XYZ file of N, CA and C in Angstrom:
735
model
N 228.828 368.800 114.284
C 227.701 368.008 113.776
C 227.765 368.005 112.251
N 227.600 366.853 111.735
C 227.623 366.724 110.291
C 226.193 366.597 109.768
N 225.952 367.372 108.735
C 224.616 367.329 108.146
C 224.701 366.630 106.787
N 223.858 365.718 106.634
C 223.821 364.989 105.368
C 222.726 365.591 104.499
N 223.180 366.114 103.381
C 222.218 366.712 102.460
C 221.861 365.687 101.387
N 220.640 365.400 101.304
C 220.176 364.448 100.313
C 219.465 365.211 99.202
N 220.019 365.106 98.043
C 219.421 365.796 96.892
C 218.255 364.980 96.359
N 217.129 365.600 96.413
C 215.965 364.900 95.912
C 216.018 364.767 94.397
N 215.624 363.636 93.973
C 215.582 363.423 92.532
C 214.528 364.330 91.929
N 214.979 365.122 90.993
C 214.045 366.053 90.371
C 213.047 365.293 89.510
N 211.813 365.672 89.675
C 210.787 365.054 88.859
C 210.900 365.563 87.422
N 210.732 364.641 86.522
C 210.805 365.010 85.111
C 209.614 365.875 84.745
N 209.922 367.019 84.200
C 208.857 367.951 83.833
C 208.213 367.503 82.527
N 206.936 367.342 82.568
C 206.224 366.931 81.370
C 205.938 368.147 80.492
N 206.359 368.049 79.240
C 206.115 369.133 78.292
C 204.880 368.769 77.478
N 203.871 369.608 77.537
C 202.637 369.280 76.804
C 202.887 369.209 75.304
N 202.270 368.252 74.658
C 202.415 368.102 73.217
C 201.606 369.180 72.521
N 202.264 369.888 71.634
C 201.608 370.982 70.925
C 201.045 370.493 69.602
N 199.996 371.139 69.184
C 199.445 370.842 67.865
C 200.358 371.454 66.801
N 200.164 371.042 65.562
C 200.965 371.587 64.462
C 200.785 373.098 64.361
N 199.564 373.570 64.533
C 199.300 375.005 64.450
C 199.987 375.759 65.587
N 200.010 375.168 66.777
C 200.689 375.812 67.911
C 202.190 375.898 67.667
N 202.768 374.833 67.128
C 204.197 374.858 66.799
C 204.483 375.919 65.736
N 203.618 375.976 64.761
C 203.737 376.957 63.675
C 203.718 378.377 64.234
N 202.762 378.661 65.121
C 202.655 379.989 65.730
C 203.901 380.312 66.549
N 204.433 379.335 67.272
C 205.633 379.564 68.075
C 206.839 379.903 67.208
N 206.941 379.236 66.053
C 208.041 379.545 65.129
C 207.935 380.996 64.657
N 206.736 381.408 64.292
C 206.555 382.780 63.806
C 206.796 383.803 64.912
N 206.404 383.480 66.125
C 206.682 384.389 67.242
C 208.180 384.538 67.466
N 208.900 383.438 67.333
C 210.360 383.498 67.464
C 210.952 384.379 66.369
N 210.476 384.187 65.141
C 210.965 384.999 64.016
C 210.668 386.478 64.238
N 209.464 386.772 64.720
C 209.096 388.163 65.004
C 210.007 388.766 66.062
N 210.339 387.976 67.076
C 211.216 388.466 68.147
C 212.611 388.781 67.613
N 213.133 387.904 66.761
C 214.460 388.140 66.183
C 214.463 389.427 65.369
N 213.424 389.628 64.554
C 213.336 390.854 63.751
C 213.210 392.080 64.654
N 212.320 391.994 65.640
C 212.086 393.125 66.544
C 213.331 393.458 67.349
N 213.980 392.448 67.921
C 215.156 392.694 68.752
C 216.320 393.242 67.933
N 216.482 392.710 66.729
C 217.574 393.195 65.885
C 217.322 394.636 65.444
N 216.069 394.927 65.091
C 215.738 396.280 64.646
C 215.848 397.307 65.767
N 215.771 396.844 67.012
C 215.853 397.771 68.141
C 217.298 398.134 68.485
N 218.258 397.396 67.915
C 219.660 397.742 68.159
C 220.004 398.995 67.375
N 221.026 399.678 67.822
C 221.412 400.934 67.178
C 222.073 400.643 65.838
N 221.698 401.427 64.839
C 222.337 401.314 63.544
C 221.753 400.187 62.721
N 222.191 400.104 61.497
C 221.761 399.048 60.589
C 222.734 397.901 60.671
N 222.405 396.824 59.958
C 223.304 395.678 59.940
C 224.680 396.042 59.427
N 224.727 396.884 58.410
C 226.031 397.269 57.863
C 226.814 398.106 58.874
N 226.097 398.953 59.621
C 226.771 399.755 60.648
C 227.382 398.862 61.720
N 226.704 397.724 61.972
C 227.178 396.814 63.010
C 228.194 395.807 62.483
N 228.501 395.905 61.211
C 229.451 394.970 60.635
C 228.823 393.630 60.300
N 227.489 393.585 60.154
C 226.787 392.359 59.831
C 226.326 392.430 58.378
N 226.627 391.389 57.607
C 226.305 391.408 56.187
C 224.833 391.136 55.903
N 224.197 390.365 56.758
C 222.793 390.044 56.512
C 222.019 389.986 57.819
N 220.727 390.159 57.674
C 219.840 390.162 58.837
C 219.822 388.767 59.476
N 219.813 388.670 60.806
C 219.815 387.361 61.464
C 218.558 386.533 61.223
N 217.500 387.143 60.687
C 216.308 386.359 60.390
C 216.616 385.265 59.374
N 217.637 385.486 58.544
C 217.982 384.467 57.556
C 218.636 383.252 58.211
N 219.170 383.444 59.409
C 219.685 382.297 60.162
C 218.534 381.488 60.743
N 217.432 382.164 61.070
C 216.233 381.450 61.520
C 215.686 380.596 60.373
N 215.640 381.175 59.186
C 215.207 380.428 58.004
C 216.129 379.235 57.780
N 217.416 379.436 58.027
C 218.380 378.354 57.833
C 218.180 377.223 58.837
N 217.787 377.560 60.063
C 217.478 376.522 61.059
C 216.374 375.609 60.512
N 215.323 376.224 59.992
C 214.211 375.463 59.442
C 214.644 374.672 58.210
N 215.473 375.287 57.379
C 215.967 374.609 56.189
C 216.816 373.397 56.521
N 217.613 373.483 57.570
C 218.456 372.347 57.965
C 217.613 371.168 58.427
N 216.485 371.461 59.069
C 215.579 370.384 59.477
C 215.028 369.667 58.249
N 214.666 370.435 57.236
C 214.151 369.841 56.002
C 215.233 368.991 55.340
N 216.437 369.540 55.224
C 217.554 368.797 54.636
C 217.760 367.468 55.361
N 217.813 367.538 56.682
C 218.061 366.344 57.488
C 216.957 365.309 57.309
N 215.708 365.746 57.366
C 214.589 364.822 57.229
C 214.653 364.072 55.900
N 214.944 364.785 54.833
C 214.953 364.169 53.512
C 216.144 363.236 53.322
N 217.298 363.618 53.854
C 218.471 362.756 53.712
C 218.356 361.510 54.583
N 217.873 361.684 55.805
C 217.701 360.529 56.695
C 216.684 359.557 56.101
N 215.614 360.097 55.533
C 214.601 359.222 54.943
C 215.195 358.371 53.836
N 216.092 358.931 53.054
C 216.702 358.184 51.949
C 217.561 357.041 52.474
N 218.136 357.213 53.658
C 218.917 356.135 54.262
C 218.039 354.970 54.701
N 216.793 355.241 55.008
C 215.934 354.213 55.590
C 215.126 353.427 54.569
N 214.997 353.954 53.346
C 214.235 353.236 52.319
C 215.166 352.307 51.552
N 214.586 351.401 50.764
C 215.393 350.426 50.037
C 215.926 350.959 48.719
N 215.203 351.888 48.103
C 215.627 352.329 46.772
C 215.406 353.824 46.566
N 214.132 354.234 46.450
C 213.818 355.630 46.180
C 213.045 356.244 47.332
N 213.234 357.552 47.520
C 212.534 358.268 48.580
C 211.041 358.309 48.295
N 210.247 358.189 49.359
C 208.806 358.306 49.226
C 208.320 359.689 49.624
N 209.272 360.603 49.886
C 208.901 361.963 50.250
C 208.682 362.796 48.995
N 207.747 363.702 49.079
C 207.348 364.506 47.924
C 208.492 365.380 47.428
N 208.599 365.483 46.117
C 209.627 366.334 45.534
C 209.249 367.801 45.679
N 210.256 368.677 45.588
C 210.028 370.107 45.701
C 209.851 370.693 44.307
N 208.613 370.961 43.944
C 208.308 371.567 42.659
C 207.634 372.901 42.929
N 208.208 373.974 42.434
C 207.652 375.304 42.683
C 206.308 375.462 41.985
N 205.317 376.056 42.686
C 205.363 376.387 44.109
C 204.967 375.181 44.945
N 205.606 374.984 46.084
C 205.319 373.803 46.902
C 204.010 373.948 47.667
N 203.478 375.165 47.792
C 202.310 375.413 48.645
C 201.003 374.915 48.032
N 200.915 375.005 46.685
C 199.673 374.665 45.986
C 200.031 374.402 44.531
N 199.088 373.884 43.764
C 199.350 373.616 42.355
C 199.618 374.916 41.604
N 200.564 374.867 40.671
C 200.948 376.071 39.936
C 199.782 376.665 39.155
N 198.824 375.827 38.778
C 197.688 376.295 37.979
C 196.583 376.939 38.821
N 196.750 376.943 40.145
C 195.718 377.487 41.026
C 195.498 378.976 40.776
N 194.261 379.373 40.578
C 193.930 380.790 40.418
C 194.011 381.459 41.786
N 194.753 382.564 41.864
C 195.000 383.220 43.148
C 194.321 384.574 43.282
N 193.867 385.134 42.177
C 193.274 386.472 42.219
C 191.911 386.474 41.531
N 191.133 387.488 41.829
C 189.805 387.615 41.219
C 189.876 387.721 39.695
N 190.965 388.288 39.191
C 191.090 388.441 37.735
C 191.812 387.251 37.091
N 191.962 386.155 37.838
C 192.428 384.908 37.243
C 193.931 384.692 37.189
N 194.704 385.481 37.903
C 196.159 385.302 37.873
C 196.591 384.119 38.730
N 197.675 383.478 38.294
C 198.229 382.323 38.987
C 199.623 382.664 39.519
N 200.261 381.672 40.111
C 201.603 381.847 40.673
C 202.577 382.475 39.674
N 202.617 381.937 38.462
C 203.587 382.423 37.476
C 203.318 383.864 37.061
N 202.073 384.318 37.196
C 201.742 385.701 36.858
C 202.167 386.687 37.944
N 202.313 386.184 39.173
C 202.565 387.061 40.321
C 204.037 387.163 40.714
N 204.824 386.138 40.387
C 206.242 386.209 40.748
C 206.976 387.101 39.751
N 208.062 387.678 40.212
C 208.809 388.644 39.411
C 210.240 388.162 39.232
N 210.607 387.800 38.006
C 211.973 387.352 37.740
C 212.919 388.542 37.744
N 213.988 388.426 38.511
C 214.967 389.502 38.639
C 216.122 389.267 37.675
N 216.560 390.333 37.072
C 217.668 390.237 36.124
C 219.002 390.363 36.866
N 219.254 389.403 37.751
C 220.481 389.401 38.543
C 221.005 387.968 38.652
N 222.237 387.855 39.043
C 222.841 386.539 39.273
C 223.281 386.478 40.728
N 222.948 385.390 41.394
C 223.314 385.222 42.795
C 224.083 383.915 42.976
N 224.801 383.836 44.079
C 225.631 382.657 44.350
C 225.304 382.103 45.726
N 224.942 380.839 45.768
C 224.629 380.176 47.031
C 225.893 379.585 47.636
N 226.106 379.883 48.896
C 227.191 379.272 49.656
C 226.604 378.075 50.400
N 227.017 376.878 50.031
C 226.416 375.672 50.604
C 226.687 375.509 52.084
N 227.634 376.274 52.617
C 227.955 376.149 54.041
C 227.045 376.987 54.928
N 226.436 378.045 54.374
C 225.648 378.941 55.230
C 224.269 379.281 54.681
N 224.055 379.135 53.386
C 222.776 379.530 52.803
C 221.754 378.396 52.897
N 220.486 378.758 52.768
C 219.415 377.773 52.857
C 219.157 377.199 51.474
N 219.732 376.040 51.240
C 219.632 375.352 49.955
C 218.879 374.043 50.195
N 217.788 373.840 49.484
C 216.921 372.686 49.719
C 217.001 371.716 48.538
N 217.767 370.629 48.700
C 217.811 369.599 47.657
C 216.760 368.517 47.905
N 216.498 367.745 46.891
C 215.615 366.586 47.026
C 216.378 365.339 46.574
N 217.245 364.793 47.447
C 217.920 363.541 47.095
C 216.898 362.417 47.096
N 216.722 361.756 45.980
C 215.612 360.812 45.841
C 216.048 359.378 45.569
N 217.287 359.195 45.107
C 217.742 357.844 44.757
C 218.861 357.425 45.704
N 218.642 356.336 46.425
C 219.562 355.885 47.469
C 220.985 355.649 46.932
N 221.114 354.914 45.822
C 222.450 354.581 45.331
C 223.179 355.813 44.808
N 222.419 356.803 44.316
C 223.065 358.022 43.811
C 223.690 358.825 44.946
N 223.007 358.898 46.069
C 223.590 359.607 47.212
C 224.809 358.859 47.727
N 224.731 357.539 47.809
C 225.871 356.738 48.262
C 227.057 356.927 47.324
N 226.788 356.937 46.032
C 227.845 357.103 45.036
C 228.508 358.473 45.161
N 227.686 359.517 45.337
C 228.230 360.869 45.475
C 229.051 360.998 46.749
N 228.563 360.414 47.829
C 229.282 360.490 49.105
C 230.641 359.818 49.035
N 230.723 358.671 48.363
C 231.976 357.919 48.332
C 232.994 358.494 47.349
N 232.521 359.272 46.367
C 233.435 359.749 45.327
C 233.815 361.220 45.443
N 232.993 362.036 46.130
C 233.257 363.473 46.189
C 233.847 363.847 47.544
N 234.975 364.559 47.502
C 235.597 365.013 48.743
C 237.111 364.887 48.667
N 237.830 365.592 49.525
C 239.298 365.503 49.542
C 239.753 364.063 49.713
N 240.679 363.629 48.852
C 241.213 362.280 48.930
C 240.337 361.222 48.303
N 239.182 361.625 47.743
C 238.296 360.670 47.093
C 238.437 360.766 45.571
N 237.811 359.848 44.875
C 238.031 359.687 43.441
C 237.872 360.978 42.642
N 236.814 361.755 42.913
C 236.535 362.968 42.135
C 237.116 364.231 42.765
N 237.771 364.086 43.899
C 238.393 365.232 44.546
C 237.387 366.105 45.277
N 237.832 367.268 45.762
C 236.962 368.171 46.530
C 235.732 368.592 45.729
N 234.663 368.899 46.448
C 233.413 369.303 45.803
C 233.628 370.552 44.957
N 233.037 370.568 43.777
C 233.094 371.757 42.921
C 231.807 371.867 42.134
N 231.494 373.081 41.739
C 230.277 373.331 40.981
C 230.359 372.695 39.600
N 229.279 372.072 39.182
C 229.156 371.497 37.846
C 228.088 372.307 37.108
N 228.520 373.206 36.256
C 227.579 374.112 35.594
C 226.630 373.394 34.637
N 226.959 372.152 34.264
C 226.085 371.387 33.379
C 225.058 370.554 34.149
N 225.207 370.510 35.455
C 224.336 369.639 36.252
C 223.666 370.351 37.423
N 224.320 371.361 37.970
C 223.812 372.043 39.155
C 222.948 373.238 38.768
N 221.676 373.192 39.161
C 220.754 374.274 38.850
C 219.958 374.637 40.095
N 219.942 375.924 40.404
C 219.212 376.421 41.567
C 218.186 377.459 41.146
N 217.173 377.616 41.983
C 216.190 378.689 41.837
C 216.105 379.407 43.184
N 216.304 380.702 43.169
C 216.300 381.482 44.407
C 215.000 382.240 44.549
N 214.407 382.123 45.753
C 213.214 382.912 46.089
C 213.598 384.072 46.995
N 213.237 385.267 46.557
C 213.344 386.457 47.381
C 211.948 386.825 47.873
N 211.814 387.414 49.048
C 212.886 387.921 49.929
C 213.479 386.869 50.862
N 213.087 385.601 50.700
C 213.411 384.568 51.678
C 214.875 384.139 51.712
N 215.559 384.251 50.580
C 216.902 383.690 50.524
C 216.861 382.172 50.503
N 215.813 381.616 49.908
C 215.615 380.176 49.854
C 215.965 379.664 48.462
N 216.963 378.782 48.401
C 217.391 378.202 47.135
C 216.780 376.808 46.972
N 216.061 376.590 45.874
C 215.561 375.265 45.518
C 216.544 374.619 44.555
N 216.800 373.347 44.720
C 217.690 372.623 43.811
C 216.855 372.015 42.692
N 217.118 372.432 41.461
C 216.411 371.904 40.296
C 217.274 370.970 39.459
N 218.479 370.711 39.910
C 219.372 369.795 39.211
C 220.623 369.553 40.040
N 221.066 368.302 40.104
C 222.235 367.975 40.903
C 221.905 367.750 42.369
N 220.729 367.187 42.634
C 220.266 367.030 44.011
C 221.232 366.232 44.889
N 221.788 365.158 44.352
C 222.612 364.276 45.177
C 223.993 364.873 45.442
N 224.624 365.403 44.418
C 225.951 365.992 44.621
C 225.863 367.284 45.437
N 224.812 368.065 45.250
C 224.646 369.272 46.062
C 224.390 368.885 47.516
N 223.687 367.777 47.739
C 223.493 367.290 49.105
C 224.837 367.007 49.772
N 225.766 366.441 49.015
C 227.101 366.166 49.560
C 227.827 367.471 49.876
N 227.707 368.470 49.001
C 228.316 369.762 49.269
C 227.788 370.380 50.547
N 226.482 370.234 50.785
C 225.868 370.743 52.012
C 226.420 369.999 53.221
N 226.501 368.669 53.120
C 227.007 367.864 54.228
C 228.458 368.192 54.557
N 229.242 368.467 53.533
C 230.644 368.781 53.737
C 230.876 370.263 54.033
N 229.813 371.062 53.926
C 229.932 372.492 54.198
C 230.895 373.177 53.266
N 230.828 372.779 51.996
C 231.813 373.286 51.054
C 231.193 373.465 49.673
N 231.490 374.601 49.042
C 231.076 374.796 47.669
C 230.115 375.952 47.482
N 230.096 376.466 46.265
C 229.189 377.543 45.888
C 228.575 377.216 44.538
N 227.309 377.615 44.378
C 226.592 377.377 43.130
C 225.918 378.675 42.724
N 226.118 379.089 41.496
C 225.539 380.348 41.022
C 224.256 380.087 40.233
N 223.392 381.087 40.198
C 222.142 380.975 39.453
C 221.654 382.336 39.003
N 220.995 382.345 37.854
C 220.306 383.572 37.423
C 218.792 383.358 37.425
N 218.357 382.235 37.989
C 216.927 381.976 38.186
C 216.533 382.537 39.549
N 216.316 383.833 39.597
C 216.025 384.553 40.846
C 214.648 385.178 40.741
N 213.774 384.852 41.700
C 212.389 385.304 41.645
C 211.978 385.977 42.953
N 211.320 387.107 42.828
C 210.725 387.780 43.982
C 209.275 387.314 44.079
N 208.927 386.662 45.187
C 207.569 386.122 45.342
C 206.698 387.016 46.228
N 207.136 388.237 46.484
C 206.453 389.114 47.441
C 204.974 389.320 47.139
N 204.604 389.375 45.852
C 203.201 389.619 45.499
C 202.277 388.478 45.925
N 202.849 387.294 46.088
C 202.043 386.143 46.508
C 201.378 386.423 47.860
N 202.070 387.184 48.712
C 201.562 387.426 50.062
C 200.305 388.296 50.084
N 200.017 388.978 48.988
C 198.773 389.746 48.901
C 197.573 388.837 48.655
N 197.852 387.595 48.271
C 196.766 386.734 47.810
C 196.691 385.368 48.502
N 197.740 385.007 49.245
C 197.762 383.693 49.911
C 198.257 383.857 51.338
N 197.577 383.187 52.272
C 198.029 383.134 53.654
C 198.153 381.672 54.076
N 198.839 381.436 55.197
C 198.976 380.087 55.734
C 198.715 380.139 57.237
N 197.897 379.210 57.733
C 197.577 379.179 59.161
C 198.288 378.044 59.897
N 199.206 377.371 59.213
C 199.924 376.257 59.817
C 199.354 374.908 59.441
N 198.116 374.895 58.961
C 197.476 373.657 58.516
C 197.159 373.685 57.020
N 196.836 374.890 56.524
C 196.449 375.020 55.122
C 196.965 376.336 54.537
N 197.082 376.335 53.215
C 197.313 377.564 52.464
C 195.950 378.039 51.985
N 195.674 379.314 52.168
C 194.328 379.837 51.963
C 194.364 381.012 50.989
N 193.473 380.969 50.013
C 193.350 382.065 49.049
C 192.594 383.212 49.698
N 193.123 384.406 49.571
C 192.588 385.547 50.300
C 191.209 385.999 49.819
N 190.996 386.053 48.500
C 189.775 386.735 48.040
C 188.492 385.980 48.374
N 188.582 384.654 48.596
C 187.369 383.917 48.962
C 187.579 382.982 50.145
N 188.783 383.065 50.754
C 189.132 382.237 51.921
C 189.066 380.733 51.617
N 189.273 380.368 50.375
C 189.246 378.976 49.953
C 190.583 378.303 50.279
N 190.524 377.072 50.791
C 191.750 376.292 51.020
C 192.286 375.834 49.672
N 193.537 376.149 49.386
C 194.123 375.777 48.097
C 195.290 374.807 48.245
N 195.654 374.481 49.472
C 196.741 373.528 49.685
C 196.826 373.123 51.144
N 197.300 371.907 51.380
C 197.464 371.388 52.730
C 198.928 371.514 53.137
N 199.172 371.866 54.389
C 200.546 371.947 54.892
C 201.033 370.542 55.207
N 201.969 370.065 54.419
C 202.579 368.758 54.656
C 203.922 368.893 55.360
N 204.480 370.096 55.331
C 205.784 370.325 55.944
C 205.719 371.642 56.709
N 205.722 371.551 58.030
C 205.545 372.742 58.856
C 206.712 373.714 58.705
N 207.917 373.188 58.490
C 209.075 374.074 58.333
C 208.953 374.923 57.064
N 208.530 374.306 55.962
C 208.351 375.070 54.732
C 207.225 376.082 54.875
N 206.165 375.683 55.568
C 205.054 376.608 55.793
C 205.511 377.810 56.614
N 206.329 377.549 57.640
C 206.834 378.641 58.480
C 207.763 379.555 57.684
N 208.608 378.966 56.854
C 209.492 379.784 56.016
C 208.655 380.681 55.111
N 207.602 380.111 54.535
C 206.720 380.908 53.669
C 206.148 382.110 54.420
N 205.646 381.888 55.625
C 205.039 382.985 56.375
C 206.074 383.963 56.925
N 207.284 383.507 57.178
C 208.349 384.442 57.568
C 208.592 385.424 56.424
N 208.405 384.947 55.203
C 208.528 385.837 54.049
C 207.560 387.001 54.104
N 206.395 386.774 54.689
C 205.433 387.866 54.852
C 205.991 388.916 55.812
N 206.609 388.447 56.894
C 207.231 389.378 57.843
C 208.325 390.184 57.164
N 209.113 389.521 56.327
C 210.192 390.216 55.615
C 209.627 391.278 54.675
N 208.551 390.909 53.979
C 207.936 391.843 53.045
C 207.419 393.088 53.764
N 206.783 392.891 54.911
C 206.249 394.022 55.677
C 207.359 394.929 56.195
N 208.508 394.320 56.507
C 209.622 395.079 57.079
C 210.611 395.553 56.005
N 210.311 395.270 54.741
C 211.203 395.641 53.618
C 212.601 395.044 53.829
N 212.641 393.800 54.259
C 213.892 393.059 54.431
C 213.989 392.055 53.285
N 215.128 391.988 52.646
C 215.302 390.994 51.582
C 216.701 390.426 51.626
N 216.835 389.227 51.166
C 218.094 388.495 51.146
C 219.076 389.140 50.178
């Protein structure tokens, strides 16, 4: 006797749409799990032959989404990007008072007397490509076999700012050519603009919708980019765990 097995068509599972705050919380839970699971393994990262904590790969996932969103947007507009530029601090205005004694962002960050080098293939580097023709020009001219040859650092044009403990590099110069280096997964850029923002976490929190001043619970900024907001709050986890890039 032959039996005919008929495979029923599986019904498509509907995934409920989450609010921005729910997505934000899920990202932080994932980050917490990575930190917890890694810390539960025997030995330190160096003992395991790992150069850096895997939480920085989580930050990089979020950073790649930001990179992609900004580059894709530039392809769709006619001339200039309509997306907001990245000006430190991105969370709120630099002049915002954050403490009872009147201190602002610039009073709380700590400039480190060190030089660091960003690897465009693996580090979280956030450029703001804003001019359509400039990105097209950089893409067509930079690279093996192209007019300007393989990507290389331009010390007169490429400027980065590094935030610790996050390992987040902001591009303050050379946005279009650095974008090409990221796309090609090639190149390194050095900087001595290195800042530890750990003290900010004593005075500012983020709930996924807003940045909030601690001493009076006042909203000081709106979350326009959930990935950047999540990266900011992951920094709080790093600070508590004494993890730094």
